[in-house]
Amino acid sequence: QVSRYLYVAGHQPELWRDLVLRKSDSDRRTISKVGRSWRDTYVLLFHCPNDDDEKLSKRLEWQMKPMRMPGIYSDTIYQSHLCRSFNIPASWYQDDDNQMDDPSMMARTVKSVSVEDLTPEEFFSQYEDRNQPVVVKGAGKGRAIDKWNDWEYLHQHNSSSSKTFRTTSGAAPLPGNFHLNAYQDYTKFDYLEESPLYLFDRNAFNANKQWEEDFFPEFYQRCPYWDPSAKYGHDLLQHLGAKERPDHTWMIAGPKRSGSVFHIDPNATHAWNACIAGRKRWIFYPPGEPPPGVLPSPDGDEVALPLSVGEWIMQYWTQHMEQYRTRPVNQRPLECTTHPGDVIFVPHGWWHSVINLDDTNIAITHNYISPSNLGNALKFFSEKQDQISGCRDRAESIKPEYIHDELVKVLSKKEPQFLKKALAQKEWTCRAWDTNKSLCNQDDKTSIPAKESNIVGASITGRKRQLLPERENDLEHKHPKNEPVVVEAQVEAFSFSFF
């Protein structure tokens, strides 16, 4: 027997998630099956790993439902509930074009343009060269949009059912390696943790050629400015070799309210992100203008920030909204929602956070260097080798201390005109790497190594959690009188609006 408080604390999903991830890592085990919660998953994986399908089905029916525990008061548990169940505004689900009649919304929304109306010359001159984000409507439409809403299709064309997919979370102690069917089941947990694991796999298309064919040929045809084989000098890192270059293309998937906390993309690269299934909310801050609650060190090697999207929203949303009123126009944040078929351009050096809005969210993203950011990328490879990522854990990749020289060497033969201009650049042309930025408060953080986080290129530093302002200090406040709290309740029951 245990105390009622210990019973409640022992059912928190983060506790059991960390146990599963640590033991899976030590046992070199792939997460091949899940229950209805992390606790049940621990039992299935480590106490009955050899069950056949019939036994597994019976165990899934048996899995325990937690008892109700009224009268439990905990700031820690209450805050975690709020951060994992924040209310998603209805306006985030709408097409941003429908809100452009409001001048105030126009000023804070990422510009969008139809793929039919955007020529390569216009893309480079108006967006990439100016380092401005843009949503290209319809750029990602095609077979992937039509087929990938159905997980069964992805399973059928997954070339190996034993292939593992890497998942990460800024709050998790380690990445998790899942089979695809197990990750799909995980996204259906009744009670996900505050910062859900996010499938972020760099090898998804290496082993699944049908997935690759579903998206890339049509995409490159519609968007020649992102086609590596076109004449525009896109993706200069390709000249290092497919295996030798840093990681560059990922398949991404996640459940509702998952996403990425604020970060700058690695290695001074640009990126595009194609929304395949579900919708995503994007929040951008310009280079050199960190969001409220995000405190980078002067050299950018460490960043102190909340480790979940929900925590940042709950603690800093009011300050975020103030930025539209108090900051100069060119320093204000931008926001938008991408829908299936949209492709967003993420310029190098911009802070951005992404929030998944639907039960199933799938995307493809690619990081690249083009003539517009080559000068800054070369400086990054030369001066910030300790922050270079995507090449340290693969034997065949070029290691950080050699990337600069190898890239200069190959571009002198392949793209000499672009290299000459980049080498003539002596200073940073993007404020993201301005070394005069103030140091974050060293007393208010605990460091997490970059290899254990979901943000690449810098050490992520989780700030010690503070109590939310103007909140009641018990779990039962949001429920009718005498209505007990269910430890593993549906998150929607704890919806809390921050507007």
mmCIF file of N, CA and C in Angstrom, residues 2 18 29 70 128 239 295 297 325 362 368 402 422 434 449 495:
data_model
loop_
_atom_site.group_PDB
_atom_site.id
_atom_site.type_symbol
_atom_site.label_atom_id
_atom_site.label_comp_id
_atom_site.label_asym_id
_atom_site.label_seq_id
_atom_site.Cartn_x
_atom_site.Cartn_y
_atom_site.Cartn_z
ATOM 1 N N VAL A 2 0.366 2.333 -0.615
ATOM 2 C CA VAL A 2 1.100 3.594 -0.674
ATOM 3 C C VAL A 2 0.139 4.725 -0.331
ATOM 4 N N ASP A 18 10.253 8.151 -19.196
ATOM 5 C CA ASP A 18 11.693 8.148 -18.978
ATOM 6 C C ASP A 18 12.202 6.753 -18.634
ATOM 7 N N ARG A 29 16.920 -1.902 -27.228
ATOM 8 C CA ARG A 29 15.625 -2.431 -27.651
ATOM 9 C C ARG A 29 14.836 -1.371 -28.408
ATOM 10 N N PRO A 70 -9.488 11.967 -5.133
ATOM 11 C CA PRO A 70 -9.900 13.333 -4.812
ATOM 12 C C PRO A 70 -9.032 13.924 -3.712
ATOM 13 N N GLU A 128 14.342 34.633 -50.513
ATOM 14 C CA GLU A 128 15.582 34.018 -50.061
ATOM 15 C C GLU A 128 16.695 35.053 -49.885
ATOM 16 N N HIS A 239 27.197 18.762 -52.992
ATOM 17 C CA HIS A 239 28.469 18.485 -53.654
ATOM 18 C C HIS A 239 29.457 17.775 -52.747
ATOM 19 N N LEU A 295 16.633 32.692 -23.920
ATOM 20 C CA LEU A 295 17.828 33.443 -23.561
ATOM 21 C C LEU A 295 19.081 32.743 -24.081
ATOM 22 N N SER A 297 23.074 32.279 -25.025
ATOM 23 C CA SER A 297 24.367 32.765 -24.564
ATOM 24 C C SER A 297 24.990 33.616 -25.670
ATOM 25 N N ARG A 325 3.122 45.357 -30.274
ATOM 26 C CA ARG A 325 2.875 46.764 -29.971
ATOM 27 C C ARG A 325 4.163 47.529 -29.661
ATOM 28 N N ILE A 362 1.902 15.102 -40.279
ATOM 29 C CA ILE A 362 3.072 14.560 -40.978
ATOM 30 C C ILE A 362 3.641 15.653 -41.873
ATOM 31 N N TYR A 368 19.222 23.377 -46.190
ATOM 32 C CA TYR A 368 20.126 23.530 -47.327
ATOM 33 C C TYR A 368 20.898 24.844 -47.255
ATOM 34 N N TYR A 402 36.575 19.558 -40.535
ATOM 35 C CA TYR A 402 36.992 19.470 -41.938
ATOM 36 C C TYR A 402 35.947 19.994 -42.919
ATOM 37 N N ALA A 422 31.066 34.432 -51.791
ATOM 38 C CA ALA A 422 30.939 34.069 -50.374
ATOM 39 C C ALA A 422 32.244 34.312 -49.630
ATOM 40 N N ASP A 434 25.299 37.363 -33.781
ATOM 41 C CA ASP A 434 25.906 38.562 -33.207
ATOM 42 C C ASP A 434 26.408 38.233 -31.804
ATOM 43 N N PRO A 449 22.513 18.275 -22.737
ATOM 44 C CA PRO A 449 23.357 18.176 -23.921
ATOM 45 C C PRO A 449 22.540 18.189 -25.193
ATOM 46 N N SER A 495 -8.714 21.746 -20.665
ATOM 47 C CA SER A 495 -8.465 22.866 -21.579
ATOM 48 C C SER A 495 -8.425 24.197 -20.835
#
